[in-house]
Every structure is written in structure tokens, then in C-alpha cells.
Short mmCIF file of C-alpha atoms in Angstrom, two decimals:
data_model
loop_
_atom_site.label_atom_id
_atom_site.label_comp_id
_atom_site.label_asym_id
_atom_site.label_seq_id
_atom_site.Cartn_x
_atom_site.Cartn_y
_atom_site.Cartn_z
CA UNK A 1 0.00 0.00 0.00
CA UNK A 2 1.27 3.13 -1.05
CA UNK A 3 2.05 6.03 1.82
CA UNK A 4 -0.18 8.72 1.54
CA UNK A 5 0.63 11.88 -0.13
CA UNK A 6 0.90 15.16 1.79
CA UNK A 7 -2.31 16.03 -0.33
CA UNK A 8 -4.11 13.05 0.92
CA UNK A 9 -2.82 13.56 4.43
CA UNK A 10 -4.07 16.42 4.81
CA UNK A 11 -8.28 15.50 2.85
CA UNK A 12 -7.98 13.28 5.62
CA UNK A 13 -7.38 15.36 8.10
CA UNK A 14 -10.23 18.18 7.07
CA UNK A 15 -11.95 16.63 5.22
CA UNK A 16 -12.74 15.45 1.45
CA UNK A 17 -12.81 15.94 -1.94
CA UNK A 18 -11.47 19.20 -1.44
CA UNK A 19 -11.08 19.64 -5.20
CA UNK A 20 -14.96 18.90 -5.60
CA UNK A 21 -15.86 21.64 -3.61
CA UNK A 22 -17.09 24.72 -4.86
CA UNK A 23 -14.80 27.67 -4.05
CA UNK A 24 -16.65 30.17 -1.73
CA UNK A 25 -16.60 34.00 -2.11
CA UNK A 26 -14.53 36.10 0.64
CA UNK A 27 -16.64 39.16 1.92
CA UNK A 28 -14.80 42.18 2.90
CA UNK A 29 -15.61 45.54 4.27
CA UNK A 30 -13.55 48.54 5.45
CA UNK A 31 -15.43 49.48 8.83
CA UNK A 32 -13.14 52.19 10.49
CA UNK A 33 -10.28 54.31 8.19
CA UNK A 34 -8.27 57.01 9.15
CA UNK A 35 -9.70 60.38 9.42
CA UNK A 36 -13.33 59.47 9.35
CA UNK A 37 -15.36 61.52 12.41
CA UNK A 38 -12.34 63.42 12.53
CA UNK A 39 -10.42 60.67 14.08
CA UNK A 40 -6.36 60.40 13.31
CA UNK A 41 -6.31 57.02 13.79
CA UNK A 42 -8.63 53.78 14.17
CA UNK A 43 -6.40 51.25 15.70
CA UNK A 44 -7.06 47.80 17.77
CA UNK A 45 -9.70 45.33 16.96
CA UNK A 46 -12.09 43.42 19.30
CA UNK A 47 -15.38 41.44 17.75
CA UNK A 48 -17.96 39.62 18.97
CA UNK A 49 -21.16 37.86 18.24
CA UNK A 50 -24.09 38.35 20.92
CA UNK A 51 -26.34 35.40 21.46
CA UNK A 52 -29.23 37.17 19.18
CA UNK A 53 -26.74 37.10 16.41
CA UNK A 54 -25.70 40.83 16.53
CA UNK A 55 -21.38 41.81 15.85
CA UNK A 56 -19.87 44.32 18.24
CA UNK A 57 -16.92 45.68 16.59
CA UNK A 58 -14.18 47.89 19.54
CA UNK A 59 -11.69 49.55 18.67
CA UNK A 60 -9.58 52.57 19.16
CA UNK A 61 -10.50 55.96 18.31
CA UNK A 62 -6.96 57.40 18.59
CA UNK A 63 -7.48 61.27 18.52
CA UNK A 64 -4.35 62.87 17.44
CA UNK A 65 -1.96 60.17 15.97
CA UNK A 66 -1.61 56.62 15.82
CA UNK A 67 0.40 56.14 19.36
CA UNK A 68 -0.94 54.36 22.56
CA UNK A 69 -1.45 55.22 25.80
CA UNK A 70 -0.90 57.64 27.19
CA UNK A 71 -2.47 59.73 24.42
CA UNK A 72 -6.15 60.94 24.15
CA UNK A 73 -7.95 57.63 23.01
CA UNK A 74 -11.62 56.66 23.13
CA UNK A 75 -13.18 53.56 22.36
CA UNK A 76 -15.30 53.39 19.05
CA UNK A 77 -18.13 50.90 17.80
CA UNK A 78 -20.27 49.39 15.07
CA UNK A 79 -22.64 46.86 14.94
CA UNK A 80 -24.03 44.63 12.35
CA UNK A 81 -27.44 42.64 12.38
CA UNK A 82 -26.85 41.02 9.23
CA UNK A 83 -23.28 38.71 9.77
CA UNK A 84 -21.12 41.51 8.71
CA UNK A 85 -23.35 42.74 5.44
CA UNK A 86 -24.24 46.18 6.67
CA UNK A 87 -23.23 48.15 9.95
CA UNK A 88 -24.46 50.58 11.70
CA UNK A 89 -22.49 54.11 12.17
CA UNK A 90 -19.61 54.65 14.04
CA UNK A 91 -20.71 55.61 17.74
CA UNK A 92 -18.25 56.25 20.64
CA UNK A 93 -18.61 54.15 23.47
CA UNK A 94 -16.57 55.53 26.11
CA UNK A 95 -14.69 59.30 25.93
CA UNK A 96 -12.82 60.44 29.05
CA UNK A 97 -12.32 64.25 29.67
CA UNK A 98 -8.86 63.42 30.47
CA UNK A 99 -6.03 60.77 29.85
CA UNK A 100 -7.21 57.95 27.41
CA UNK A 101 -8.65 54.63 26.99
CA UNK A 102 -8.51 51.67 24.76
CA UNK A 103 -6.75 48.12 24.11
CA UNK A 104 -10.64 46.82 24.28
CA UNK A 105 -11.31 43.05 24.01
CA UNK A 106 -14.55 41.46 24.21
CA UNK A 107 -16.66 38.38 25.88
CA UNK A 108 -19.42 36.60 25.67
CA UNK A 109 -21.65 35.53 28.72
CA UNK A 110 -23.25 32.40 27.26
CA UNK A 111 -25.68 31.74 30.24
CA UNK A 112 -26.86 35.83 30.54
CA UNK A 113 -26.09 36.72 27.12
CA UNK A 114 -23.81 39.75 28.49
CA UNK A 115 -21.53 41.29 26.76
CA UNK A 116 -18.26 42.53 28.80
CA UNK A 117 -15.96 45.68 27.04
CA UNK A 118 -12.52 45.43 29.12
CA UNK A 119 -9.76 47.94 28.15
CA UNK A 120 -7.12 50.02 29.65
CA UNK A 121 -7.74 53.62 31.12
CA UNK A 122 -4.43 55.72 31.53
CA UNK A 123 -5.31 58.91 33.43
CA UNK A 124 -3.10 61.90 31.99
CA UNK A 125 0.55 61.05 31.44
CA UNK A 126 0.11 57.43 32.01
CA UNK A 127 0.57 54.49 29.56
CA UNK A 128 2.12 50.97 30.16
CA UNK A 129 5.66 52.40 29.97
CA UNK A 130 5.34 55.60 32.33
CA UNK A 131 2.77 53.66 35.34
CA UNK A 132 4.16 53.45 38.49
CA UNK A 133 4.38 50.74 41.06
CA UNK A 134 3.19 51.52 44.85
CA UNK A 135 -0.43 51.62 44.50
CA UNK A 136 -3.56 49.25 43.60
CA UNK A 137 -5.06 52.13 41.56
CA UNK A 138 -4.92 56.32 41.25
CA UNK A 139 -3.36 58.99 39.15
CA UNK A 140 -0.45 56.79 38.70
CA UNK A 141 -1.49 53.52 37.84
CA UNK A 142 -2.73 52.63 34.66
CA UNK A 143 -5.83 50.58 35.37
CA UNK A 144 -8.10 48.07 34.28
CA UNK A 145 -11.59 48.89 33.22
CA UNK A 146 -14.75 46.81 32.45
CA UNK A 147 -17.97 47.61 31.34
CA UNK A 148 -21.13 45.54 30.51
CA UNK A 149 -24.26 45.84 27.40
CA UNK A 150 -27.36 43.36 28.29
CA UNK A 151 -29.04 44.31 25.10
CA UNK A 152 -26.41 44.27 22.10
CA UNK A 153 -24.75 47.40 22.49
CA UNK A 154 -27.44 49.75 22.50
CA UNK A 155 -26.50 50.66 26.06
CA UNK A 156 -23.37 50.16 27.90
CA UNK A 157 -22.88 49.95 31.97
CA UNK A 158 -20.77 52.72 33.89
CA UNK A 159 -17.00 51.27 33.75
CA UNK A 160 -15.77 49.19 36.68
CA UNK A 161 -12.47 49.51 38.12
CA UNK A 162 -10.93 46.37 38.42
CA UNK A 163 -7.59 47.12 39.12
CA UNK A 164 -7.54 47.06 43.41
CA UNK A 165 -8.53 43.50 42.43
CA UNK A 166 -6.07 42.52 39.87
CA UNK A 167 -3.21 44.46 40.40
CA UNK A 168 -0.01 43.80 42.81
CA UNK A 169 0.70 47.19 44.13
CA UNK A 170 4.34 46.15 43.14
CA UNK A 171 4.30 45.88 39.91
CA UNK A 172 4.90 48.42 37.74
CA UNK A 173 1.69 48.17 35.19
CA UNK A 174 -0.38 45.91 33.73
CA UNK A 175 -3.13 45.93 31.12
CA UNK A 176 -5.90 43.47 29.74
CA UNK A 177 -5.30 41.97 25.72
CA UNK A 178 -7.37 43.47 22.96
CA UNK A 179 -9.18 41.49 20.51
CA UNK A 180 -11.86 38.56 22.09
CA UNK A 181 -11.76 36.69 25.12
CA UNK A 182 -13.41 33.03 26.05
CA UNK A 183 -15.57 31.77 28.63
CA UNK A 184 -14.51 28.25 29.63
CA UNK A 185 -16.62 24.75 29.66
CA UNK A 186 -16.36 25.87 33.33
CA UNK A 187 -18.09 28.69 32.82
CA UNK A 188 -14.53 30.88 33.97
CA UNK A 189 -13.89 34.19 32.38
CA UNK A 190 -10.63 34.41 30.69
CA UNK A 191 -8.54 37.68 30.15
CA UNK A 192 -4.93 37.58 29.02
CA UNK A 193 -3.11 40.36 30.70
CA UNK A 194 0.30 41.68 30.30
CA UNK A 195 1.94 42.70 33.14
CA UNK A 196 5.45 44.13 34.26
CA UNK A 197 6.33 43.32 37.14
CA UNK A 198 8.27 44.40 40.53
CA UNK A 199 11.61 43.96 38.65
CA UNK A 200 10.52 45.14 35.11
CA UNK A 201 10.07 41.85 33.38
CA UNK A 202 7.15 41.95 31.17
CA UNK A 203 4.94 38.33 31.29
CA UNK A 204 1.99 37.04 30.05
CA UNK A 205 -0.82 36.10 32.72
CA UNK A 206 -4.51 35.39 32.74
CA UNK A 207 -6.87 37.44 34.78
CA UNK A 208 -10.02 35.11 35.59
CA UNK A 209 -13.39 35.06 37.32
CA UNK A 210 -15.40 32.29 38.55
CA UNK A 211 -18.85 34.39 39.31
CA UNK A 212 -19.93 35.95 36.61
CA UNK A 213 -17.32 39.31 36.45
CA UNK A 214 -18.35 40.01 40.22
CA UNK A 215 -15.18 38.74 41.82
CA UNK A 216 -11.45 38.95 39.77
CA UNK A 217 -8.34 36.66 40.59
CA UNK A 218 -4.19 37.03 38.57
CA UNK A 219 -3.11 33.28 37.75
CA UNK A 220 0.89 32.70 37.90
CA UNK A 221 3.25 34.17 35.02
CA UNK A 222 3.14 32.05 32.06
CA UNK A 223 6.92 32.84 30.70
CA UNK A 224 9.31 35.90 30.86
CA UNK A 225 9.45 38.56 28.01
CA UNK A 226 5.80 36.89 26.99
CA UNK A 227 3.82 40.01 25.87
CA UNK A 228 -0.19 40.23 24.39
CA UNK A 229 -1.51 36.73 24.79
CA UNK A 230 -4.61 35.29 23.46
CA UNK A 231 -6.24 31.37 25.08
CA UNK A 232 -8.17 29.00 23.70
CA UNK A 233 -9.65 25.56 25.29
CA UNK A 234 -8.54 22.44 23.91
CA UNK A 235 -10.98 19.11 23.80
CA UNK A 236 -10.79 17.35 27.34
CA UNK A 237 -10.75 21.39 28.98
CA UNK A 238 -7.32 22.22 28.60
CA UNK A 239 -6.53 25.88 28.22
CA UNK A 240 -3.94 26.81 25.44
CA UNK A 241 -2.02 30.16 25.51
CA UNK A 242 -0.58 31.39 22.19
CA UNK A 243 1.62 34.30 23.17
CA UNK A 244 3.46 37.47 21.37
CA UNK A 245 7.01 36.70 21.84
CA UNK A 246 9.73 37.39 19.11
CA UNK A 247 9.48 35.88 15.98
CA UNK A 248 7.65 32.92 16.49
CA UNK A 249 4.55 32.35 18.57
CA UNK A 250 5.43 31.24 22.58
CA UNK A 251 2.53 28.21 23.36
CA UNK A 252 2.25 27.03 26.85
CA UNK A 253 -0.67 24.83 28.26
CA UNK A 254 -2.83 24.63 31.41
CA UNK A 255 -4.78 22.18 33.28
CA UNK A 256 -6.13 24.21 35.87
CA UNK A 257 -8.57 26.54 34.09
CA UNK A 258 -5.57 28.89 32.80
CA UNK A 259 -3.79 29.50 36.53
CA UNK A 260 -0.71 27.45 36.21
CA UNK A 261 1.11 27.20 33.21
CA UNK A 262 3.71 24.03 31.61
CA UNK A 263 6.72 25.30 29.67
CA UNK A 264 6.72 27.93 26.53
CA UNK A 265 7.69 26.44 23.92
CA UNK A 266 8.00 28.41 20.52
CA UNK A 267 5.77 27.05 17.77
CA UNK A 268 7.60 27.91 14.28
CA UNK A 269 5.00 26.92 12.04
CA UNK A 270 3.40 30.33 13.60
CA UNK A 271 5.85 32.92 12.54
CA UNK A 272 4.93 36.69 14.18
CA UNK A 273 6.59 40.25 13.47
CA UNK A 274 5.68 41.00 17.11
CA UNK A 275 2.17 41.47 17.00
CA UNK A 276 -1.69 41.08 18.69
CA UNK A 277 -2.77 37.51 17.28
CA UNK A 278 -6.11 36.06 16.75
CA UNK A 279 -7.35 32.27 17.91
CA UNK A 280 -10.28 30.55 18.46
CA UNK A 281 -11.66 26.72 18.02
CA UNK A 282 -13.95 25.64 15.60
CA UNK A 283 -16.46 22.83 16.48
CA UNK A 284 -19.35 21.84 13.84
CA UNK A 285 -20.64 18.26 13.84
CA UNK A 286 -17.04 15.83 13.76
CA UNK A 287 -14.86 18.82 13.20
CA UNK A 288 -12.93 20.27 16.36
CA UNK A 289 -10.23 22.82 14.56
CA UNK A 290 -8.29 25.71 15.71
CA UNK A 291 -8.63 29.12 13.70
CA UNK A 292 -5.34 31.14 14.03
CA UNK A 293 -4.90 34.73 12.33
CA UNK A 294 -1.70 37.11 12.31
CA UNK A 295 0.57 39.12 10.27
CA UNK A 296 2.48 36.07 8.98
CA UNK A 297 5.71 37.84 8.63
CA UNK A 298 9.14 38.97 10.31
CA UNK A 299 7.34 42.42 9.50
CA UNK A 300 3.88 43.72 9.53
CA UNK A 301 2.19 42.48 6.65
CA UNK A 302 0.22 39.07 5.10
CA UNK A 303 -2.47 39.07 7.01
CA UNK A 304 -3.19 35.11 7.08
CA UNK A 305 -5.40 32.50 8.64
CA UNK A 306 -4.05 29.29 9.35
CA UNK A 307 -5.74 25.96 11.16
CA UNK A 308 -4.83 22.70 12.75
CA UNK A 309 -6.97 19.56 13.15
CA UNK A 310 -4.40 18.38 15.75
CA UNK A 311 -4.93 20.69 18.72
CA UNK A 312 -1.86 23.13 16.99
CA UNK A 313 0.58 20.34 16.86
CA UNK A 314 0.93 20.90 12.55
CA UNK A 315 -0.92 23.62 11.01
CA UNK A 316 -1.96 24.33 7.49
CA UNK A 317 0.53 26.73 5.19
CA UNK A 318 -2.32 29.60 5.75
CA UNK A 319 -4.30 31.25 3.42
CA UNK A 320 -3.44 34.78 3.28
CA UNK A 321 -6.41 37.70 3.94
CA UNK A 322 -4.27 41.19 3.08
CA UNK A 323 -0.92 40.58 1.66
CA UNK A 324 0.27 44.08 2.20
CA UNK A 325 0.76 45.59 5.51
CA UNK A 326 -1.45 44.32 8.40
CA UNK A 327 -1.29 44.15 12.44
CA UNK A 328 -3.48 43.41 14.64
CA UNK A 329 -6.26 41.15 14.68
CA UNK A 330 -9.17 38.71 15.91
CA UNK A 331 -10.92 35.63 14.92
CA UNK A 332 -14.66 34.21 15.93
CA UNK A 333 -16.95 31.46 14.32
CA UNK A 334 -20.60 32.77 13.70
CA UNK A 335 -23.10 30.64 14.79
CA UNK A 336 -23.56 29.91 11.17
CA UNK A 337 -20.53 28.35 11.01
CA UNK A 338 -18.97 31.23 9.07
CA UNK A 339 -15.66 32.46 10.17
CA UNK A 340 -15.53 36.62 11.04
CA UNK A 341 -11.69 38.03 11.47
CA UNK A 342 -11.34 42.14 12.37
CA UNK A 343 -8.13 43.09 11.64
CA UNK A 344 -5.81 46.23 10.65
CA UNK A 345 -4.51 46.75 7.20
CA UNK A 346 -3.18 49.43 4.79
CA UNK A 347 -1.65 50.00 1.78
CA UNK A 348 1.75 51.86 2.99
CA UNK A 349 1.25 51.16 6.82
CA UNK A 350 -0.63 48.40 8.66
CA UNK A 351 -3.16 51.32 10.28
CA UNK A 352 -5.07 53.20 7.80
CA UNK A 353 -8.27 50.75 8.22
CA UNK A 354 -9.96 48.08 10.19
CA UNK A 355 -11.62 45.37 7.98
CA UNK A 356 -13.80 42.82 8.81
CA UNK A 357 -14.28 39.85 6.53
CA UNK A 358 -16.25 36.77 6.41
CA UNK A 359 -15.35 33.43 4.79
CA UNK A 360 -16.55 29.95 5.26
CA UNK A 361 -14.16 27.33 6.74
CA UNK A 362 -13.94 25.62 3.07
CA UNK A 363 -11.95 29.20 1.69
CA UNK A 364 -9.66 28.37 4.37
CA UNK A 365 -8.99 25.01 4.00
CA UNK A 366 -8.93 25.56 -0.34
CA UNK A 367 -5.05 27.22 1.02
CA UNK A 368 -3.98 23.53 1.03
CA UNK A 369 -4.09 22.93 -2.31
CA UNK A 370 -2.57 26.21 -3.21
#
């Protein structure tokens, strides 16, 4: 019996005939670009879908120029009713009279159907590389905000400061990871945070609740010089974290709800200019995948999805999204099975516009045969 072919390998892996499927159509929208309300810069995207179906897209309204914290940022939206056809107009969210806020990342409550907004508020002068250690929150700390919708966006709570919870008053700042965020099987709130600590070194961490956002607990560092994280369970309730850390992705794995963390390894299938990442998993009948979207590049640009049928062990080549430049970005499945990515991309530079496109899992897998 012949070995199978790398083709074959991988039909059997995700499925088959590939060839005798009939190539789907990409849909692709430009929902934020520079200058538009009179806004410099749009930058950092966060998406989700509410349990009636509606998209929230976050992201930065960056005032005055692209930079982050500690300049004068606000947090923009626009929803969609439709999967991503049409959108409603851009509406700020949150504006603060003074410092900034952004870095917003999304979750889903799938008992209550809430919607959390966390993000970063930096009072004036204050970003991740001018906070100060010595207090839980204040002046200058830069802090950890959340806010709540119950009814898909068209109202939002007053922000919650959940920094005195989260926050060793030694460490020097910390701040939650845009894009989207996961509930657990358990039912746990996941939020990747970055934090540097007493002595400087920057790590990856997950902030988590086990009541419904009431109560907040920091789980161990994951690995040093780990940076913007992103976590995704694995079959059997195992919590992947796919980090930011050089030029390859940093993976490290958890079997305590995403507390405790094994070793980083680097996974160089996944290679990363440095960037915000997307993941998610993707379960539809016998199909239990992982969705992964970055700039696959040693610089900002190719924009590219890539998935594994082997809980990230091998992954696909990727199909690329935006081959120019491109940054940041996120990844959900619609609960039509559909696949949704927000992400930043630009002709010259990776910020002139946030996208959002929508493809179904057979234009990513038709990258195989490419």
C-alpha cells in the first residue's frame, strides 16, 4: 500500500474531496479608516457575536496620531445585524475628559447573554511604559476597566475599576489583551493580561473570574518577556495560551482553568513580526479545529489565517487575507458556522483601516491545495 501523499494527508485530516468543492466568495468591508469623524487614527480590533446574532466591533478611536497610551484615546463601535453585510455608524462608546482609553477586548456571557468591554484607562501622562508601582489604583497607575451591554450594544454599563482587584501594588503596570476573550466549559472568564512586574520583566498572565465578572483573581506568570496573549480551550478542557514573543509564537498549556502554566515552547509553524494575534476553536458536527490569524511575517504584513486539526501540533501553510501591511487582529466562528476576522490593514502602513471579513471554513482550508 502506497504512503499517503501530503495532499491526501491532509483530505484526511479536514476533510474530502477538497477539489470537488465549490470555491466560496470572501466578503470584505472597510469598517473604520483614518480620518473618518475626525479621528487620526482607528487602531485595535475586538469582535464579537451576541447570542441574538448581533457583531460588536471595539476599537480605538486614537485622537491625534496613531500612538498608545498615554495619548487621548476613546473607544469606538459598530454593529451589524446582518453577519457583517451592513453596519451601523460609528458611535463612541466611552470618551474620558482626560487621559485615554482603549486596548478593548470582548466576551461573551453564554448563560446571561452579556456582553463585557474590558480595556485600559491611563489617566493623563500614564501608559504601560510611564505607570508606576506603589499603589492598587490612582493617578499613577494605569488601570483596568470593564464595562457591561445586556441588550447588544445599544446601552453600555458605567465602567468598573478592576484594578484594586487585579493588580499587585508592586508591579509596575499591567493591562488586559485586545481582541476577544473566552468563557470556559467551566463557565470561567478568561482575560490575558500583560503585566510588568516588581523587577521590570514583562509576562503574560490570565486574569479570571469564577462568578460571573463580580469577583477577579491574577493566575501565575506564564513565561518571561511573553507580551499580548490570546487562550483557547482544547478538547478534554485544557486551556492553550498562544503568546506574542519574538518571531515565532510562545505556546504554553494549562490544566487548571488557565492558573498554572507548563513550559513555553515556541511554535515555528506560527511565525509573528511582534504582533496582537487572533485564535479561536472551531467545532461543527465531527470537526474540532483551531482558527489562528496574524501578520504572517518577520514584518507587519500578510495578514493570514491558518488551522490545525491536531490541537496546533501541525498547522496548514495559511491562506493569506491582506498581503500588504497588516497588524493586529481577531478571529470568531458565527453561529452559522462562518468564520468573522477584524483586523488592521493598509496600503503603505498596517493602520489606515480596520476590515472585517467573512469566509466559510472551506476558503480556508482551499489554502492547502494552493
Amino acid at each position: 500500500m502506497k504512503p499517503p501523499t501530503r495532499r491526501s494527508a491532509l483530505m484526511l485530516a479536514f476533510g474530502s474531496p477538497l477539489l470537488a468543492r465549490k470555491a466560496p466568495a470572501l466578503s470584505r468591508v472597510d469598517l473604520f479608516r483614518q480620518g473618518d469623524g475626525g479621528v487620526h487614527t482607528y487602531r485595535i480590533p475586538s469582535l464579537i457575536e451576541t447570542r441574538s446574532g448581533t457583531l460588536l466591533a471595539v476599537v480605538d478611536a486614537r485622537h491625534d496620531s496613531p500612538t498608545d497610551l498615554p495619548a487621548r484615546i476613546s473607544l469606538a463601535m459598530r454593529t451589524s445585524r446582518d453577519r457583517g453585510k451592513t453596519w451601523s455608524a460609528a458611535a463612541i462608546i466611552r470618551r474620558v475628559p482626560e487621559g485615554g482609553v482603549g486596548d478593548p477586548s470582548l466576551l461573551l456571557d453564554r448563560q446571561s447573554g452579556r456582553v463585557w468591554c474590558f480595556h485600559a484607562y491611563g489617566p493623563p501622562g500614564i501608559g504601560f511604559d510611564t505607570a508606576k508601582a506603589g499603589a492598587l489604583t490612582g493617578a499613577g497607575t494605569l488601570q483596568v476597566h470593564a464595562m457591561f451591554t445586556d441588550n447588544d450594544g445599544a446601552a453600555w454599563s458605567e465602567p468598573l475599576d478592576l484594578t484594586p482587584q487585579l493588580k499587585d501594588p508592586a508591579w509596575q503596570a499591567m493591562f488586559a489583551t485586545s481582541g476577544t476573550n473566552i468563557q470556559s466549559g467551566a463557565r470561567r472568564y478568561l482575560i490575558p493580561v500583560v503585566v510588568r512586574d516588581a523587577q521590570g520583566v514583562v509576562s503574560s498572565r490570565n486574569a479570571y473570574s469564577d462568578d460571573a465578572g463580580k469577583t477577579w483573581r491574577v493566575g501565575a506568570a506564564i513565561g518571561p518577556e511573553t507580551d499580548e496573549s490570546h487562550c483557547v480551550e482544547l478538547a478534554g478542557g485544557a486551556i492553550m495560551q498562544n503568546m506574542r514573543n519574538g518571531k515565532s509564537r510562545a505556546v504554553a498549556l494549562s490544566n487548571d482553568g488557565g492558573v498554572t502554566f507548563g513550559a513555553v515552547t515556541h511554535d515555528e509553524a506560527l511565525v509573528d513580526p511582534g504582533c496582537n494575534a487572533g485564535i479561536t476553536r472551531y467545532r461543527r458536527g465531527q470537526r474540532d479545529l483551531l482558527i489562528f490569524t496574524n501578520a504572517a511575517s518577520v514584518r507587519r504584513r500578510n495578514l493570514s489565517v491558518k488551522l490545525s486539526a491536531d490541537r496546533g501540533k501541525t498547522w496548514t501553510p495559511g491562506r493569506t487575507i491582506h498581503s500588504g501591511p497588516a497588524a493586529y487582529s481577531t478571529v470568531i466562528v458565527l453561529r452559522d458556522g462562518s468564520i468573522a476576522v477584524l483586523y488592521e490593514r493598509g496600503d503603505s502602513f498596517p493602520a489606515e483601516r480596520i476590515t472585517f471579513t467573512r469566509f466559510n471554513l472551506d476558503w480556508a482550508e482551499s489554502s492547502q491545495l494552493s
